[in-house]
Tab-separated table of C-alpha atoms in Angstrom:
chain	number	residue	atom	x	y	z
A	1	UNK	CA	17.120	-4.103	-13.223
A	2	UNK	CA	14.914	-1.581	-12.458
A	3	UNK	CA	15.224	1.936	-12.517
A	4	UNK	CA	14.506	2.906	-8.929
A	5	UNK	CA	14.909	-0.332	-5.990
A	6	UNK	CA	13.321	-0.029	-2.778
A	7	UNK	CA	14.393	-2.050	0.451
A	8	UNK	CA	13.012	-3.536	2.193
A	9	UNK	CA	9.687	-4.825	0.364
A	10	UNK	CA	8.027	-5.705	3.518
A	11	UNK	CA	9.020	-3.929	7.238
A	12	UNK	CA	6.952	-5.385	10.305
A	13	UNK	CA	8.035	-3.184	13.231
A	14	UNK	CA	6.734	-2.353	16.688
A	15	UNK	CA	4.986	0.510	18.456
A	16	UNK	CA	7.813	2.882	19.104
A	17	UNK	CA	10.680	1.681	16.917
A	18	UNK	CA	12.681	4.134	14.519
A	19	UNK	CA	11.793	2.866	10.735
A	20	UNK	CA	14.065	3.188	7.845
A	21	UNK	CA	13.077	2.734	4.334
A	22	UNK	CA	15.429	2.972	1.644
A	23	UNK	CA	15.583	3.838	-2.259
A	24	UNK	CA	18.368	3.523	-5.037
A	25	UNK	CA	18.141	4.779	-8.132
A	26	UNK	CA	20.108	4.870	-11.292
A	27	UNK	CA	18.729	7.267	-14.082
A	28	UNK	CA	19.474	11.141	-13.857
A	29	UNK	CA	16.553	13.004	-11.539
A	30	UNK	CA	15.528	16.716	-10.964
A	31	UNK	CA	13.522	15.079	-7.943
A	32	UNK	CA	12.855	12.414	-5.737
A	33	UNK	CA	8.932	11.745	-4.347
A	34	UNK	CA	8.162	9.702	-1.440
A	35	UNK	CA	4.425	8.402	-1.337
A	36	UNK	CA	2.182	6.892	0.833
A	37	UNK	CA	-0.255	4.289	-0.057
A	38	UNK	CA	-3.364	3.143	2.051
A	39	UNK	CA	-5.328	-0.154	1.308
A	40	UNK	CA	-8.201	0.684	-1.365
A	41	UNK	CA	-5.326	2.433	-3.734
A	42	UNK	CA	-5.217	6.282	-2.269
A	43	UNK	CA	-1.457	8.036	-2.922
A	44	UNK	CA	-0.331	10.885	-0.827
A	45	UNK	CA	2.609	12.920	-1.669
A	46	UNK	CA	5.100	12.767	0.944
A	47	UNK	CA	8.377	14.562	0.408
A	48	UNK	CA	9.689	15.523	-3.038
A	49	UNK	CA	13.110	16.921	-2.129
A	50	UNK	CA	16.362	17.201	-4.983
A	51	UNK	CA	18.784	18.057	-1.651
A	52	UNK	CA	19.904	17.077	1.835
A	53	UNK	CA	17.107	16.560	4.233
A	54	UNK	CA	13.603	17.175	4.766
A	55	UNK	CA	11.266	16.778	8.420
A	56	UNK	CA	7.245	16.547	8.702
A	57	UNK	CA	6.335	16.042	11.844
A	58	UNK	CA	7.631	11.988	12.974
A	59	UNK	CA	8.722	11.683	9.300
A	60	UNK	CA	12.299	12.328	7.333
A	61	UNK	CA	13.462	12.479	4.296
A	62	UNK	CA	17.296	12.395	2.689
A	63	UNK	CA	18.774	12.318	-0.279
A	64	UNK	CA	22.629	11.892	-1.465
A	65	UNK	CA	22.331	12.789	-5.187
A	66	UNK	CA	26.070	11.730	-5.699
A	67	UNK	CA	25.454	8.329	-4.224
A	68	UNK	CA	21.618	8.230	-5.895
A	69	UNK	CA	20.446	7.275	-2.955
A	70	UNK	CA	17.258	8.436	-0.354
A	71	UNK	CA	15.715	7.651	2.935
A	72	UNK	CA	12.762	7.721	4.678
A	73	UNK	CA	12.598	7.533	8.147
A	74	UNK	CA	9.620	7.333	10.821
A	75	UNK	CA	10.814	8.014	14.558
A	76	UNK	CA	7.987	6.779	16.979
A	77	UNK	CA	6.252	4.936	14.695
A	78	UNK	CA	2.181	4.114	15.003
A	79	UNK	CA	0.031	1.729	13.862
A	80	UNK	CA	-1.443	4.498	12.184
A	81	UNK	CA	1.396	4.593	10.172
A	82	UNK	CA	0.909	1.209	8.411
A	83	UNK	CA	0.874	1.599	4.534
A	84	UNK	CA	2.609	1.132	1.244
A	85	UNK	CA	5.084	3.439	1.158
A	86	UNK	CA	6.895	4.152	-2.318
A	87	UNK	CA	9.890	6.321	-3.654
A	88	UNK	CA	9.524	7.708	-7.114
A	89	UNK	CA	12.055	9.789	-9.114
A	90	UNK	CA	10.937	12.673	-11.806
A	91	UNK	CA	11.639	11.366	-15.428
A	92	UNK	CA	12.663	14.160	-17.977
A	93	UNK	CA	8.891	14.655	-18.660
A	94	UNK	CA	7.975	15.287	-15.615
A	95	UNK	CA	6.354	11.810	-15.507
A	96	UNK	CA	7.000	9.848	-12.079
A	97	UNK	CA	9.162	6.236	-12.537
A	98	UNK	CA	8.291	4.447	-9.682
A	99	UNK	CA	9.971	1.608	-6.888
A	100	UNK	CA	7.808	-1.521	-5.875
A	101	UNK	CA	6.743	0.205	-2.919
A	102	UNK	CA	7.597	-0.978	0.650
A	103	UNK	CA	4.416	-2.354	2.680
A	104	UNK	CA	5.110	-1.397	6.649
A	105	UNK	CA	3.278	-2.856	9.309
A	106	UNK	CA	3.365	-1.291	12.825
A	107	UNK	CA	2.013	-3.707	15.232
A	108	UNK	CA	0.699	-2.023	18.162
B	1	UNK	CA	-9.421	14.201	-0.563
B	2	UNK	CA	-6.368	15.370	-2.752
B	3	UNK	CA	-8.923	17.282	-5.130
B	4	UNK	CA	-8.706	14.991	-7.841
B	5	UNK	CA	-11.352	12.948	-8.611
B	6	UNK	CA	-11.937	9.717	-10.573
B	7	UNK	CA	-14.771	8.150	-11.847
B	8	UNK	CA	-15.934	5.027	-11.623
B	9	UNK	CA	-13.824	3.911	-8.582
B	10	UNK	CA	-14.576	0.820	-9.053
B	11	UNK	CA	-15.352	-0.839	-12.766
B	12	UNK	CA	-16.449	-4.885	-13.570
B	13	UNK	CA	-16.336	-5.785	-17.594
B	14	UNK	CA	-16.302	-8.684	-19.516
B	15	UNK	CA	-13.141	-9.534	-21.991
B	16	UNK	CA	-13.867	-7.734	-25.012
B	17	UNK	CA	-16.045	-4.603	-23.677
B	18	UNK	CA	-15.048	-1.429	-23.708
B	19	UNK	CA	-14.224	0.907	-20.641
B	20	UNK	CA	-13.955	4.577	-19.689
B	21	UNK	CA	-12.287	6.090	-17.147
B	22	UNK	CA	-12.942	9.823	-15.799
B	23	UNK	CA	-10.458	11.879	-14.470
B	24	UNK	CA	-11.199	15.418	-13.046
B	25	UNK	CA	-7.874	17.333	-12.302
B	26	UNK	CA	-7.073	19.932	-9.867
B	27	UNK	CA	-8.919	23.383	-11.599
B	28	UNK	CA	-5.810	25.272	-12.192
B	29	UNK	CA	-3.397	22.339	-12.742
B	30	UNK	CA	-2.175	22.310	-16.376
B	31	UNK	CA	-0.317	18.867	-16.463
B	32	UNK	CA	-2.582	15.573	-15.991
B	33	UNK	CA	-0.968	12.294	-15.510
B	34	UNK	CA	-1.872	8.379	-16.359
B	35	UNK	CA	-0.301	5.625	-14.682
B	36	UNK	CA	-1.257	1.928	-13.993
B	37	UNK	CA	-0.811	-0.126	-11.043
B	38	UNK	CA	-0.958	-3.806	-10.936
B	39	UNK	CA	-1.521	-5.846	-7.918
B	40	UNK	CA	1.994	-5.769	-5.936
B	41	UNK	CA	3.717	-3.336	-7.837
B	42	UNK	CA	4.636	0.138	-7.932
B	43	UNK	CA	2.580	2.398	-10.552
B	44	UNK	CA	3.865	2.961	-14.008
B	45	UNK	CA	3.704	5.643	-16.169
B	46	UNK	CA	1.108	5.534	-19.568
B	47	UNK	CA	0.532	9.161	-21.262
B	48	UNK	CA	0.575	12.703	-19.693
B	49	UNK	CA	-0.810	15.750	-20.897
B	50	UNK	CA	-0.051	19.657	-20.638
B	51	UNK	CA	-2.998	21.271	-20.970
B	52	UNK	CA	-4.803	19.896	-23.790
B	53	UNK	CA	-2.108	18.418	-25.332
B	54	UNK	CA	-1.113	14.899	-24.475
B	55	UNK	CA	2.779	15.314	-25.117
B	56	UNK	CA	4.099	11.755	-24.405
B	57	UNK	CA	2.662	7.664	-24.083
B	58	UNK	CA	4.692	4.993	-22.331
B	59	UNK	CA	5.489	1.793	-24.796
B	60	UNK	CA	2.432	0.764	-21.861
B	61	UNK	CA	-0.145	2.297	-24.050
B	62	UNK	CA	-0.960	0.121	-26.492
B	63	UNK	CA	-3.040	1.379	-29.908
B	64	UNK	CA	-6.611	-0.127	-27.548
B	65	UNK	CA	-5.562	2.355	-25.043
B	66	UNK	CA	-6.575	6.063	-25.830
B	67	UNK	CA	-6.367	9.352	-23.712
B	68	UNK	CA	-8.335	12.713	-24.265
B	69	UNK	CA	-8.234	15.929	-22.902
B	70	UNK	CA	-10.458	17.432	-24.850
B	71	UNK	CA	-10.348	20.982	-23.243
B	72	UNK	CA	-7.113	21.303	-21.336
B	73	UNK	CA	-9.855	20.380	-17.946
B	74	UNK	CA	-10.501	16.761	-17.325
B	75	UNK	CA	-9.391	13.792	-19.017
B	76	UNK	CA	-10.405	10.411	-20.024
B	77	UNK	CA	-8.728	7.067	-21.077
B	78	UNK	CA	-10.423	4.554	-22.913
B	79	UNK	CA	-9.515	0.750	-22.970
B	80	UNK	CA	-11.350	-0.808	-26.270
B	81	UNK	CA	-11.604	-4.497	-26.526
B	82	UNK	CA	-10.449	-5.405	-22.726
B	83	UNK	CA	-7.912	-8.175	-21.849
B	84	UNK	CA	-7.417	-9.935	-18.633
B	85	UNK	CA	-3.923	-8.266	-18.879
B	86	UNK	CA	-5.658	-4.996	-18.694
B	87	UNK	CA	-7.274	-5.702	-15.072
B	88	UNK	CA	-5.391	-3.158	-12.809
B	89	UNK	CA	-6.125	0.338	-10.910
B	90	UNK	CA	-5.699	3.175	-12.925
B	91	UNK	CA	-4.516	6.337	-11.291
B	92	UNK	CA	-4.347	10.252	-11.905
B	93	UNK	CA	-3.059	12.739	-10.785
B	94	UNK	CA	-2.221	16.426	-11.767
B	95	UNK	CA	-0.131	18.639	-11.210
B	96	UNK	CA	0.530	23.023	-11.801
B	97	UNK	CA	3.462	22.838	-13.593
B	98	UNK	CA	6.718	20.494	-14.223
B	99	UNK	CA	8.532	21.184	-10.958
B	100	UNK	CA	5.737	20.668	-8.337
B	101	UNK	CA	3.958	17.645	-6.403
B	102	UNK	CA	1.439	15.697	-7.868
B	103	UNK	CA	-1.809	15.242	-6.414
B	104	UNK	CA	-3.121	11.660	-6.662
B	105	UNK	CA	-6.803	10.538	-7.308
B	106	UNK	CA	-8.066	7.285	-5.311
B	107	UNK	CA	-7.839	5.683	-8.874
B	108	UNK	CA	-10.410	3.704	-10.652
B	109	UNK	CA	-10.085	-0.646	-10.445
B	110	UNK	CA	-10.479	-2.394	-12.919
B	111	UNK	CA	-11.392	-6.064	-13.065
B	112	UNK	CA	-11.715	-7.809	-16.438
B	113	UNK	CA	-13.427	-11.452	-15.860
């Protein structure tokens, strides 16, 4: 089993809908990262959060650190928003263990 | 642009070459980071370094695989004798210090025919 599980690997949603990615993990973590990847490899940092609830612009981010559990969520999503987007938790040496990634497609 | 940069982005060997990778960290950034990423997965971690000193190599890294940072600035990772197995992209990224975000580079592919 792997360290940190994503769900669901692959999301096709519409214009407009309200997008909800989710990540379980079972080691100890001083912080979660949520990532986006574009075609051609690029990684952008998303959220890291340790706590309750974080906002950036259409996107969300929550954690329950007693469940070891996080969410992402889009509201309004875009096509634009189409990508790879991944949940990673901080080993104890600072290294990143990451999910499989969930690949979203917003169809326009 | 994240302000780490990778070199070659894209890389084409032969089984049995060897390969180096490039990575040029954020200026001020003390911690550099490895990982690998094969088609369909999620990266994984190989070796990180603080400052000059690379402090800790995933089971990943086998004895071909070898990182340097020679002067606490950029870093590179050698592959010797390439395997199929090896064909992946290989990311870095960098960060100030333990507690803060990493900065991703586009990563450099590698395809071993």
């Amino acid at each position: 089993k792997n360290e940190v599980e994503q769900s669901p690997q692959n999301l096709t949603a519409q214009e407009g809908e309200f997008i909800t990615i989710n990540c379980s993990y079972s080691v100890g973590i001083s912080a979660l990262h949520w990532l986006q990847q574009h075609p051609g490899g690029g990684i952008v940092s998303l959220f890291m959060l340790s706590s309750g609830k974080k906002k950036h612009g259409r996107l969300i981010a929550t954690i329950n650190i007693q469940e070891k559990h996080s969410s992402l969520h889009i509201t309004a999503s875009h096509p634009r928003d189409s990508a790879v987007y991944i949940c990673a938790v901080k080993g104890s040496q600072g290294n990143l263990i990451f999910g499989k990634g969930t690949k979203l497609s917003v169809k326009p | 642009d994240t302000g780490v940069s990778q070199d070659p982005r894209h890389k084409i060997t032969k089984r049995g070459q060897n390969v180096t990778f490039r990575c040029d960290p954020i200026s001020e950034h003390n911690r550099l980071y490895w990982y690998r990423q094969t088609l369909g997965q999620g990266p994984e971690f190989l070796t990180y370094f603080q400052n000059e000193a690379q402090l800790e190599k995933s089971r990943l890294l086998s004895d071909r695989f070898s990182a340097e940072r020679p002067k606490g600035s950029f870093s590179t990772l050698e592959i010797q004798r390439t395997e199929q197995g090896d064909s992946a992209m290989y990311l870095c990224a960098s960060s100030f210090a333990l507690e803060n975000i990493q900065y991703f580079g586009a990563g450099t592919r590698l395809s071993v025919l």
